PDB file of C-alpha atoms in Angstrom:
ATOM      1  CA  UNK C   1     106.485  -3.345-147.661  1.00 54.00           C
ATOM      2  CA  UNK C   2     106.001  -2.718-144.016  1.00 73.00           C
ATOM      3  CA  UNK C   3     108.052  -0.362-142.376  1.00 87.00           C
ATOM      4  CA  UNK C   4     108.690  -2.767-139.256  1.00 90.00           C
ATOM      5  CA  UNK C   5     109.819  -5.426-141.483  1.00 90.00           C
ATOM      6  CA  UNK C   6     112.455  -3.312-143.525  1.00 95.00           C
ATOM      7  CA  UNK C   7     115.593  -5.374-143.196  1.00 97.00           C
ATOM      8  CA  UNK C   8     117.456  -2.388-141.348  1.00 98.00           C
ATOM      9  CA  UNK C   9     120.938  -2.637-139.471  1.00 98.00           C
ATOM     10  CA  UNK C  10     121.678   0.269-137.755  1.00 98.00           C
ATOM     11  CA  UNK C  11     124.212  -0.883-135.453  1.00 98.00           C
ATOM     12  CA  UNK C  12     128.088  -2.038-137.058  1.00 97.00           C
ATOM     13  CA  UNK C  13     131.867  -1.127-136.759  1.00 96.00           C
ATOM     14  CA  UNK C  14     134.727  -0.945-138.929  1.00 96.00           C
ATOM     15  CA  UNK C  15     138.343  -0.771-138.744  1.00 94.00           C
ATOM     16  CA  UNK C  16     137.918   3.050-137.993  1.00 94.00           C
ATOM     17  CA  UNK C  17     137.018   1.418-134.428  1.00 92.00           C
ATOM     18  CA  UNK C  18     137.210  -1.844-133.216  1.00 90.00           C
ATOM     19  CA  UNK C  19     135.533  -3.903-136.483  1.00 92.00           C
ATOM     20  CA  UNK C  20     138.087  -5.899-138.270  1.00 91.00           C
ATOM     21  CA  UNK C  21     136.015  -4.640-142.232  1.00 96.00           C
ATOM     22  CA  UNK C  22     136.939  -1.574-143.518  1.00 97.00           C
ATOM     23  CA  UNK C  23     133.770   0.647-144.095  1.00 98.00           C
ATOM     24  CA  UNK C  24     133.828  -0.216-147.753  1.00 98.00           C
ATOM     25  CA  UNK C  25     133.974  -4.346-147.362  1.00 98.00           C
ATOM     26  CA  UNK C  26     131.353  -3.676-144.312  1.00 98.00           C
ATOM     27  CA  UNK C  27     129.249  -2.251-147.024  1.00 98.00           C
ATOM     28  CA  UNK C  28     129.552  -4.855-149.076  1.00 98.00           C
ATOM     29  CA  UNK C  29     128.763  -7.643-146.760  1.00 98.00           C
ATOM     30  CA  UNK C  30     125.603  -5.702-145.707  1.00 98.00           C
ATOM     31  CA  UNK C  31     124.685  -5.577-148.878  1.00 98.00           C
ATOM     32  CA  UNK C  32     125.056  -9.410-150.038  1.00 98.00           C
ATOM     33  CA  UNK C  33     123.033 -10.342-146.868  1.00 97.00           C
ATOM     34  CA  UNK C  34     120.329  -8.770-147.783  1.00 98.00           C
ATOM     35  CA  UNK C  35     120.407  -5.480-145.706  1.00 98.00           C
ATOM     36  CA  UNK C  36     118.213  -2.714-146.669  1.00 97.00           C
ATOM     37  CA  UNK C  37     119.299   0.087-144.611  1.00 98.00           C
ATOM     38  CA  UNK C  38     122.183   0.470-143.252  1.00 98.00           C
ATOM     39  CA  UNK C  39     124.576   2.263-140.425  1.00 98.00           C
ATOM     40  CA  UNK C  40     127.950   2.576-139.581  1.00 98.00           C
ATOM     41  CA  UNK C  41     128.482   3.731-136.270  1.00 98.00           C
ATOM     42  CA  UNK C  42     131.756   3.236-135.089  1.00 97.00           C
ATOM     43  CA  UNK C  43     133.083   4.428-131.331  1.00 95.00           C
ATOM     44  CA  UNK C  44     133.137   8.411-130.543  1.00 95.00           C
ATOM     45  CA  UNK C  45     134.655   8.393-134.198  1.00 96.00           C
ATOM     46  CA  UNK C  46     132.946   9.179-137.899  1.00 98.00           C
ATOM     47  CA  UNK C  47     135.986   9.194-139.733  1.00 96.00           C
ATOM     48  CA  UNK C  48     134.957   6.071-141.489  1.00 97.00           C
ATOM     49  CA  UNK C  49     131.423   8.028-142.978  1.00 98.00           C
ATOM     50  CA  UNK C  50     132.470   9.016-145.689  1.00 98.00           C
ATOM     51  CA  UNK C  51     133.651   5.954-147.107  1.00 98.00           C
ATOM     52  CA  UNK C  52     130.993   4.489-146.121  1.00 98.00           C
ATOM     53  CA  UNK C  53     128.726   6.280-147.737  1.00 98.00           C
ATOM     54  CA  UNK C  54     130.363   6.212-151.065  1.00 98.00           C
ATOM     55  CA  UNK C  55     130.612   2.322-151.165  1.00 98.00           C
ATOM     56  CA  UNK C  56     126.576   2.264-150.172  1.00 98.00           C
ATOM     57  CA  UNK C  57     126.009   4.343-153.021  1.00 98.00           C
ATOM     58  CA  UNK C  58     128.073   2.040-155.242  1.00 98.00           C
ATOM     59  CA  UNK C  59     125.723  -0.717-154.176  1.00 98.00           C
ATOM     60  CA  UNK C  60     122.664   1.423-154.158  1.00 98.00           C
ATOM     61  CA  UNK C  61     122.146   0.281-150.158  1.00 98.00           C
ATOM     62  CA  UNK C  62     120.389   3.604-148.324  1.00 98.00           C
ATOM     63  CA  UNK C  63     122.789   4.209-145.741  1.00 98.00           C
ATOM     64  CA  UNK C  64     122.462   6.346-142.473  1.00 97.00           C
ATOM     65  CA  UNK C  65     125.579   7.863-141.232  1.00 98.00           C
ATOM     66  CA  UNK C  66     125.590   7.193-137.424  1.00 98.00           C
ATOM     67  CA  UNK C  67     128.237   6.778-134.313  1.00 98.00           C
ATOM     68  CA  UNK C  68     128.514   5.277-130.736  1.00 98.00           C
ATOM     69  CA  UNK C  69     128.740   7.405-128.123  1.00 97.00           C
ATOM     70  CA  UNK C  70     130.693   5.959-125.067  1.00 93.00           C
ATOM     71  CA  UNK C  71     128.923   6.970-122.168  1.00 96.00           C
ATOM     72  CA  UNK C  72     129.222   6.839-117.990  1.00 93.00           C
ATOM     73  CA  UNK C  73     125.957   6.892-116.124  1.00 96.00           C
ATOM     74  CA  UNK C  74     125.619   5.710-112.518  1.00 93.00           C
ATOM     75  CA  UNK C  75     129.063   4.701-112.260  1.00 89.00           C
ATOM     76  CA  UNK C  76     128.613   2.285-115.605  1.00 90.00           C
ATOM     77  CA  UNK C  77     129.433   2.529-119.162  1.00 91.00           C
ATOM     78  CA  UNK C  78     126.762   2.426-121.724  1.00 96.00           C
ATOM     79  CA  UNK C  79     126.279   3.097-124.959  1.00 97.00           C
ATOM     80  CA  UNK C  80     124.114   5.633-127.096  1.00 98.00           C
ATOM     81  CA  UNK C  81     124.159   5.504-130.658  1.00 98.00           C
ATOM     82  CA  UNK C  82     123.396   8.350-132.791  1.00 98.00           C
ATOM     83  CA  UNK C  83     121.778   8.020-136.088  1.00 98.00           C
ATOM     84  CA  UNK C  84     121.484  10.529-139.383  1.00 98.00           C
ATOM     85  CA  UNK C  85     124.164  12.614-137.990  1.00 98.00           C
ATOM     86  CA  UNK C  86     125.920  15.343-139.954  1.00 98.00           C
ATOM     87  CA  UNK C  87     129.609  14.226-139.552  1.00 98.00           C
ATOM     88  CA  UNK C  88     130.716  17.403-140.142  1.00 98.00           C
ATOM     89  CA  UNK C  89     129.304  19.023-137.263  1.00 98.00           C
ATOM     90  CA  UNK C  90     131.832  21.231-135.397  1.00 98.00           C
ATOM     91  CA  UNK C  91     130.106  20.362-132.045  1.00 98.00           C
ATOM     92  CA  UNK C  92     129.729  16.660-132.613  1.00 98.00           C
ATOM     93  CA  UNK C  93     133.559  16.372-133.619  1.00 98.00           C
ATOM     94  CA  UNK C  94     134.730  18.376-130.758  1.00 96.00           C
ATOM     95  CA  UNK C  95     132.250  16.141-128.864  1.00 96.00           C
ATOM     96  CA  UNK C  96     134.051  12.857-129.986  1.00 95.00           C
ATOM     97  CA  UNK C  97     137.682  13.807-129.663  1.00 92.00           C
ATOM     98  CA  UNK C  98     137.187  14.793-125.986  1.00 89.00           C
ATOM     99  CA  UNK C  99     135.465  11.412-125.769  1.00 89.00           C
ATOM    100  CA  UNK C 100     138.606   9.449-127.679  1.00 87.00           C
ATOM    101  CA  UNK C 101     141.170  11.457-125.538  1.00 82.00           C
ATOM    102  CA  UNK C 102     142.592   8.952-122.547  1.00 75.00           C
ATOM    103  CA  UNK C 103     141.807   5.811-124.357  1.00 80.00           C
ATOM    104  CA  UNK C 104     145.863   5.416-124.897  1.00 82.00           C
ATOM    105  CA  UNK C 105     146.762   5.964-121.574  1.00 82.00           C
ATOM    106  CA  UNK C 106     143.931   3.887-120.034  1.00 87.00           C
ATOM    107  CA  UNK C 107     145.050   0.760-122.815  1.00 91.00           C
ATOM    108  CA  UNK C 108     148.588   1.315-121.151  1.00 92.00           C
ATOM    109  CA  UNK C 109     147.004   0.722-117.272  1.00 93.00           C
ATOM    110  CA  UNK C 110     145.090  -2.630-118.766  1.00 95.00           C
ATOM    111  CA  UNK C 111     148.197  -4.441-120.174  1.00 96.00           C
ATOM    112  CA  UNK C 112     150.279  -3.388-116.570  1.00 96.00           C
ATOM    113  CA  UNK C 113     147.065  -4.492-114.850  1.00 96.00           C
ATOM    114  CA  UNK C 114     147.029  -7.572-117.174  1.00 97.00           C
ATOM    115  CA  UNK C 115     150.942  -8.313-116.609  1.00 96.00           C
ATOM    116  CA  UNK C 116     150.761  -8.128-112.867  1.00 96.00           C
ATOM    117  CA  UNK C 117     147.323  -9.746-111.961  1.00 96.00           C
ATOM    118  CA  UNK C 118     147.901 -12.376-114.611  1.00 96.00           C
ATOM    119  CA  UNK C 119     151.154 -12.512-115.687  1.00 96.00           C
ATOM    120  CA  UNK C 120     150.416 -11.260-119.390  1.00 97.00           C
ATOM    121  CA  UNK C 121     153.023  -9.460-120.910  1.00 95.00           C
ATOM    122  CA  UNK C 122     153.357  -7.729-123.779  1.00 95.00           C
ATOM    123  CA  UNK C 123     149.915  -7.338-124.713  1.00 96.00           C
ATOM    124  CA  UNK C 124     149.376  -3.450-125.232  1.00 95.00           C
ATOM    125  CA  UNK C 125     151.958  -4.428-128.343  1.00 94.00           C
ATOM    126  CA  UNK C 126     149.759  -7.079-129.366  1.00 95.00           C
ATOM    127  CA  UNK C 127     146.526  -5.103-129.046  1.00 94.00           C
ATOM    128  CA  UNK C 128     147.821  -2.739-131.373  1.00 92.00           C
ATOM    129  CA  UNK C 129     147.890  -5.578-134.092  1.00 90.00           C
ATOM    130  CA  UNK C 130     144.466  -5.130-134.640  1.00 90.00           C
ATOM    131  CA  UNK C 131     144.181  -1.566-133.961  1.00 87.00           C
ATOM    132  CA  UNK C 132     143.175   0.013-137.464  1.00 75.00           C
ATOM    133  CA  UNK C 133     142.833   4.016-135.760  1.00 75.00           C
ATOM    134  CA  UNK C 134     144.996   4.472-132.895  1.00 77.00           C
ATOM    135  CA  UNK C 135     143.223   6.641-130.833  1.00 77.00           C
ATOM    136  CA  UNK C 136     140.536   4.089-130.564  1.00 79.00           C
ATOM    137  CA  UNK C 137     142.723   1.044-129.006  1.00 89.00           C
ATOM    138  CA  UNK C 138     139.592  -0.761-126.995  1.00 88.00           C
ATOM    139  CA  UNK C 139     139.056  -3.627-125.074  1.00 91.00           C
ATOM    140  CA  UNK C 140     137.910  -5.831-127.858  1.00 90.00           C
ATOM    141  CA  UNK C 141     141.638  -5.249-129.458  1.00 92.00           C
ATOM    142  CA  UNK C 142     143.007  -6.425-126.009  1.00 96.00           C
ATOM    143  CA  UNK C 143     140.665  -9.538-126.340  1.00 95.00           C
ATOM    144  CA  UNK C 144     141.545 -10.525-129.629  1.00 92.00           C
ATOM    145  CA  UNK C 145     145.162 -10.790-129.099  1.00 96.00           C
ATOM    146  CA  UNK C 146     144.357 -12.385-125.892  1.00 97.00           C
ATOM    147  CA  UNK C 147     142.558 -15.230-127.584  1.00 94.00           C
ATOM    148  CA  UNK C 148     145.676 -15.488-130.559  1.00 95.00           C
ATOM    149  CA  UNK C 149     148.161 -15.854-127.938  1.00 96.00           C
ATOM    150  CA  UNK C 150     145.668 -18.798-126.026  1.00 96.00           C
ATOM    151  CA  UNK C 151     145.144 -16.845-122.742  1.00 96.00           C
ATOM    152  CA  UNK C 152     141.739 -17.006-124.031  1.00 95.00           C
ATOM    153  CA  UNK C 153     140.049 -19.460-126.258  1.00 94.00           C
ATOM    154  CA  UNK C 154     137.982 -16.761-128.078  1.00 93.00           C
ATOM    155  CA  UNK C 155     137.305 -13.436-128.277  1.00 92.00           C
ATOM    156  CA  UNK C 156     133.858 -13.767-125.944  1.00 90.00           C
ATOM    157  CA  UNK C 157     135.908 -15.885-123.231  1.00 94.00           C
ATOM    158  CA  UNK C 158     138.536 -13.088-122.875  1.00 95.00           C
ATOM    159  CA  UNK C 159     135.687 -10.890-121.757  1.00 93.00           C
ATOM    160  CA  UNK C 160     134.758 -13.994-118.784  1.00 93.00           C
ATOM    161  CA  UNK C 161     138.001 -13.891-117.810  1.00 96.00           C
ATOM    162  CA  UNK C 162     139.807 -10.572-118.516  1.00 97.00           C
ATOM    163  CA  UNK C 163     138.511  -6.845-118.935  1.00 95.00           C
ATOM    164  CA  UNK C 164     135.565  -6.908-117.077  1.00 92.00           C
ATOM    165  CA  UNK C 165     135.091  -5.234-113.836  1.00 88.00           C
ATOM    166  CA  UNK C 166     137.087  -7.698-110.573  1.00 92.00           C
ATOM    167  CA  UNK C 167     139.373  -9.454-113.577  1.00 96.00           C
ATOM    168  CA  UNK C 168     142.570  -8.635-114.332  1.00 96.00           C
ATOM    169  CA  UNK C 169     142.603  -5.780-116.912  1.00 96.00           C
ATOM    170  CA  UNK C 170     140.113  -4.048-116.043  1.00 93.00           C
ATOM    171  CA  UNK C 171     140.784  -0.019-116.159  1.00 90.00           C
ATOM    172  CA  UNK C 172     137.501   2.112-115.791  1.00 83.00           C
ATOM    173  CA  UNK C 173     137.092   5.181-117.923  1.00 80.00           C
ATOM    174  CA  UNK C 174     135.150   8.078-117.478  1.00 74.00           C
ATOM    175  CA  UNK C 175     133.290   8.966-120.765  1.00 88.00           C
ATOM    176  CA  UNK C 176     131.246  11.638-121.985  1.00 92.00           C
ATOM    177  CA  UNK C 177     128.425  12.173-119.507  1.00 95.00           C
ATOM    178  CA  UNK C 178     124.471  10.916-121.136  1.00 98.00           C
ATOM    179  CA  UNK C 179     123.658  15.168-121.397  1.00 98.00           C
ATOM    180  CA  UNK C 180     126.561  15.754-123.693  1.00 97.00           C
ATOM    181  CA  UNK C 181     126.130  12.893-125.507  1.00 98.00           C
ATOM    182  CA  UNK C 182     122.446  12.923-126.770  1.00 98.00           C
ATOM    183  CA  UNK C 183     123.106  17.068-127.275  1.00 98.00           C
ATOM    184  CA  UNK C 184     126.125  16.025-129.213  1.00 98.00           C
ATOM    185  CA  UNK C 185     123.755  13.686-131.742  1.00 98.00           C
ATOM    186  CA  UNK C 186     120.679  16.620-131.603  1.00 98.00           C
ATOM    187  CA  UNK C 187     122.831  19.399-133.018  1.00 98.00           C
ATOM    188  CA  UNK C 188     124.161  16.820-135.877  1.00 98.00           C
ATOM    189  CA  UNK C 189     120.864  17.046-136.404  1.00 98.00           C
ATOM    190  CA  UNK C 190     120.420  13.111-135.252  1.00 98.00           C
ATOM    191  CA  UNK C 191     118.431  10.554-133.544  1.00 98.00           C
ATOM    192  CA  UNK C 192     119.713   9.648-130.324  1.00 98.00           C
ATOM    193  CA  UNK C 193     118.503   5.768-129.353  1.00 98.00           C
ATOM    194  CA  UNK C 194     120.244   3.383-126.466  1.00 98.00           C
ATOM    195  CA  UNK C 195     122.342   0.598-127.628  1.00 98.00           C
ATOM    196  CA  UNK C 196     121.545  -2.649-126.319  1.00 97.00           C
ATOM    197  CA  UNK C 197     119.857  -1.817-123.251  1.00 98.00           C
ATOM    198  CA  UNK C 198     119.823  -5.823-122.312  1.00 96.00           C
ATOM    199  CA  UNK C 199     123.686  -5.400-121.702  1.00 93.00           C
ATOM    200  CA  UNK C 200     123.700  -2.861-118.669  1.00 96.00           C
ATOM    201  CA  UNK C 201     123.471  -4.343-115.090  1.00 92.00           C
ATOM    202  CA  UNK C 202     120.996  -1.678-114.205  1.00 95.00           C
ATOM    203  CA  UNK C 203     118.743  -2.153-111.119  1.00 96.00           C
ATOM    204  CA  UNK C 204     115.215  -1.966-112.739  1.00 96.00           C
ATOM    205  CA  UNK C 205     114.879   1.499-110.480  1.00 97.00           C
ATOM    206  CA  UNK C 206     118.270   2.347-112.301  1.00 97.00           C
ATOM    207  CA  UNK C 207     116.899   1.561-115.265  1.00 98.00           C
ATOM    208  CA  UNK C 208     113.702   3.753-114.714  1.00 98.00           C
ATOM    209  CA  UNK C 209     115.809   6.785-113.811  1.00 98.00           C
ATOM    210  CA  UNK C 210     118.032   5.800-117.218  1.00 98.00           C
ATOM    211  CA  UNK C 211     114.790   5.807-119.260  1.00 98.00           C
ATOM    212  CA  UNK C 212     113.519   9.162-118.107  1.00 98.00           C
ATOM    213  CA  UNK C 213     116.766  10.852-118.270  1.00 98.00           C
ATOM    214  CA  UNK C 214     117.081   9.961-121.488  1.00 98.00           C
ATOM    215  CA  UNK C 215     113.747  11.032-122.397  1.00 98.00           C
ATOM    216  CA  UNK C 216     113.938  14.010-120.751  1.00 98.00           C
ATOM    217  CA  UNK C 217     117.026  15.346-122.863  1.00 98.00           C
ATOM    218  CA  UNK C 218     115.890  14.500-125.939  1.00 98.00           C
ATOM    219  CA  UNK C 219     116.474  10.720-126.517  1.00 98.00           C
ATOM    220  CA  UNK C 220     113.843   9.173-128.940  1.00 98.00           C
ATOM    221  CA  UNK C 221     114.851   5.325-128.849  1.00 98.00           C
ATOM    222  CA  UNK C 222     116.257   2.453-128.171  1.00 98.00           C
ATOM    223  CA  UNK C 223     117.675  -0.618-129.419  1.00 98.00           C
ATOM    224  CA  UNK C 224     115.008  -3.456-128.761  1.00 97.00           C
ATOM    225  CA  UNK C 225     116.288  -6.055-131.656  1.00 97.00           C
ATOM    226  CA  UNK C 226     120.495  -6.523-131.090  1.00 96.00           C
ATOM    227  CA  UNK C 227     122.762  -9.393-131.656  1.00 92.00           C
ATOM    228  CA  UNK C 228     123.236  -8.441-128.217  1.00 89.00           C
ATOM    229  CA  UNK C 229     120.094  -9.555-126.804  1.00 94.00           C
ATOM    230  CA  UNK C 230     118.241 -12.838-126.626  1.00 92.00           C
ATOM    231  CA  UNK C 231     114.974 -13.670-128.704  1.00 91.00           C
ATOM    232  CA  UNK C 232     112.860 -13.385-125.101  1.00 92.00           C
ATOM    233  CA  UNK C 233     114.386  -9.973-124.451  1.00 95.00           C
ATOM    234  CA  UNK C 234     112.959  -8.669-127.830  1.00 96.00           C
ATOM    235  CA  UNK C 235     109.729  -8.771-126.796  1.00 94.00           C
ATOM    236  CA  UNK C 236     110.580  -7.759-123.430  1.00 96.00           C
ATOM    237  CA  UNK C 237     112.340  -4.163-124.702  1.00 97.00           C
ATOM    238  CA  UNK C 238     109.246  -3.406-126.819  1.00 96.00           C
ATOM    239  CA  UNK C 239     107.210  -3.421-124.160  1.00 96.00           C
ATOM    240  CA  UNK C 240     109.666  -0.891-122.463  1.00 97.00           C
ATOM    241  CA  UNK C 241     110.222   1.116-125.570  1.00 98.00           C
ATOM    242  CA  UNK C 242     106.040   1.094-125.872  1.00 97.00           C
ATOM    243  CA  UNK C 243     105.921   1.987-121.702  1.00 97.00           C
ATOM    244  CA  UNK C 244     108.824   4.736-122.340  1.00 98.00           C
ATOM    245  CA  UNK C 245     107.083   5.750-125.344  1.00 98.00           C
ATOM    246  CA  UNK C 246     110.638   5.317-127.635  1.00 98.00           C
ATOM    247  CA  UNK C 247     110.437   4.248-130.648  1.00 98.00           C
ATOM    248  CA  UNK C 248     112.467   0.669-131.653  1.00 98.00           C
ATOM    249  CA  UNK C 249     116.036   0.286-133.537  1.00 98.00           C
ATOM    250  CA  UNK C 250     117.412  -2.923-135.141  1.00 98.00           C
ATOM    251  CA  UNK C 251     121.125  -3.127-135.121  1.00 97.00           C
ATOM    252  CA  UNK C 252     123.604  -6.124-135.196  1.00 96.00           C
ATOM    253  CA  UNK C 253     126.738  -4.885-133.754  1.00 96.00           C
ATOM    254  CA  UNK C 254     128.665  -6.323-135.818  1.00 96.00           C
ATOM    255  CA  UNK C 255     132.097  -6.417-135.507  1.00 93.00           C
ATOM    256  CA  UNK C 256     133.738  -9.379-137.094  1.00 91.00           C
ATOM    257  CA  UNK C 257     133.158 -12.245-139.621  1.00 89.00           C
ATOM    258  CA  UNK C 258     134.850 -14.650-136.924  1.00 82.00           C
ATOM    259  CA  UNK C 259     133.367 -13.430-133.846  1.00 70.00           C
ATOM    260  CA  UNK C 260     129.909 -12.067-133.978  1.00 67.00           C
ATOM    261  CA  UNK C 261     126.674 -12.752-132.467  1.00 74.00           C
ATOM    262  CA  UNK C 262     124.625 -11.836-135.192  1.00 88.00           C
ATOM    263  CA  UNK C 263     125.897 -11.864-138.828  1.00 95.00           C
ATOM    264  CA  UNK C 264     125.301  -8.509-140.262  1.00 96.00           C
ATOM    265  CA  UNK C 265     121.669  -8.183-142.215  1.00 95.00           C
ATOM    266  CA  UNK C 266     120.699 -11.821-140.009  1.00 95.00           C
ATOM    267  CA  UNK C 267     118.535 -10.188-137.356  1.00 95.00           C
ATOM    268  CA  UNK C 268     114.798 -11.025-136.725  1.00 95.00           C
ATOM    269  CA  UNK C 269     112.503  -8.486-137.580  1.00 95.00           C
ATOM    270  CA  UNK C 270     111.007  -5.880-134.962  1.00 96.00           C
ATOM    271  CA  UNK C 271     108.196  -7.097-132.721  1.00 94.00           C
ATOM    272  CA  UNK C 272     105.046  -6.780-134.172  1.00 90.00           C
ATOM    273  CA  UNK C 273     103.754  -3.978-131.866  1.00 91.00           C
ATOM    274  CA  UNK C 274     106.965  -1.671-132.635  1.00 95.00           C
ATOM    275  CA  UNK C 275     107.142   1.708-133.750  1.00 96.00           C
ATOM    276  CA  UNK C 276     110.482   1.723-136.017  1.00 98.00           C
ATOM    277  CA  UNK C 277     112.713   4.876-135.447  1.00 98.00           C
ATOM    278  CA  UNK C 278     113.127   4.662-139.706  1.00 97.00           C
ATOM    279  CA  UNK C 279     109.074   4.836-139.939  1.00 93.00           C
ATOM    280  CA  UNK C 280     109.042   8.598-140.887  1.00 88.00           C
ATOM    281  CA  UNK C 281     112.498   8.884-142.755  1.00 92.00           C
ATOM    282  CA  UNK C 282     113.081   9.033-146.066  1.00 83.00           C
ATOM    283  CA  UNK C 283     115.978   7.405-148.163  1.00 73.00           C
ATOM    284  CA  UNK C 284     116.827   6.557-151.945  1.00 56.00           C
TER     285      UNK C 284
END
């Protein structure tokens, strides 16, 4: 089989951080829809590897351990997942926990934003309902007991209405910077590739400078087929990942069987002109 039509998903989250399937179930669902190769890559965490790893083997799915590195460029958060990382790595960890530090505190100023803009109480307790690793409370926790309690009639419309930058319970957070985290991934011995780049309200001279930086410390790719992007902008990021010279990832983000955009394994395959980032690895 072709490389670029491998069924790979290298783009999900478990309960380590804000998925609502533990690694093992997430491997299992993977598996029945048909993935072929598959990644975990929960946020600044890689607790969940492990586990993840042995349930792939169970199934005899070729798994990539991976994370998502929270990021602040420009003033904005993005995202930069790191694939075929060594979990172990004394850098990477360090990395990560720096990262993870300040979420708690930050989850504290959203619910007091959230009870005074919007009269909301109670919801840091309610976030942490669905909060499987503590030091990884998110927004997506915040919006899911948002839409139980009705402030929100799903998960999707609490992110129109709350969380997002100008609504109430929004609390910016300054992440690792894009230098640290692509270093992070290289000496984990990984591939460093930006997570749905359709998702960043970039000026398209922001974006250039993005790209380049990127590039220029040692990024190799980025996410061009996402559950996070539309079937138009497929084509559009392989063009950029061909103009960039990246090569393309396929991930679903995945976070939930109730809220997704893209089942896990349900993606379309790569454009035809794409380079895939798994082209050159090898896997059982």
């Amino acid at each position: 089989m072709s490389a670029i039509l491998l069924n790979a998903d290298l783009h999900s989250h478990s309960t380590v951080s804000d998925g609502v399937l533990t690694p093992s179930d997430l491997a299992i669902r993977a598996k029945r829809n048909g993935v072929e190769l598959w990644a975990l890559t929960d946020h600044d965490e890689v607790s969940g590897v492990a586990e993840a790893r042995a349930a792939a083997a169970d199934l005899r799915l070729p798994f990539v351990a991976g994370v998502e590195v929270s990021v602040t460029w420009a003033g904005k958060t993005v995202h930069i997942v790191g694939l075929q990382v060594d979990e172990t790595n004394p850098q990477l960890l360090a990395g990560l926990a720096n990262t993870r530090s300040g979420r708690e505190r930050r989850a504290r100023d959203m619910a007091q934003d959230l009870q005074q803009r919007a009269g909301i109480a109670g919801v840091y307790e309610g976030a942490l309902k669905y909060v499987g690793n503590p030091d990884l409370i998110s927004r997506s926790h915040f919006a899911r007991y948002l839409a139980e309690i009705g402030a929100a009639s799903s998960v999707s419309d609490a992110f129109k209405h709350f969380l997002t930058e100008g609504k109430p319970g929004y609390v910016p957070h300054r992440w690792a910077n894009l230098n640290e985290a692509v270093s992070w991934i290289r000496e984990a011995g990984g591939v460093a590739v930006i997570a749905h780049p359709g998702r960043y309200d970039l000026t398209p001279l922001a974006f250039d400078c993005f790209f380049r930086e990127f590039k220029a410390f040692g990024g190799v790719a980025i996410e061009t087929v996402t559950g996070s992007h539309t079937v138009d902008q497929y084509a559009e990021y392989a063009g950029i990942a061909a103009r960039y010279g990246f090569l393309s990832s396929r991930g679903s983000d995945f976070h939930s069987p109730e809220d997704f955009e893209v089942d896990i394994g349900h993606l379309q395959a790569l454009p035809r002109d794409s380079v895939p980032v798994w082209e050159h690895w090898r896997f059982d």
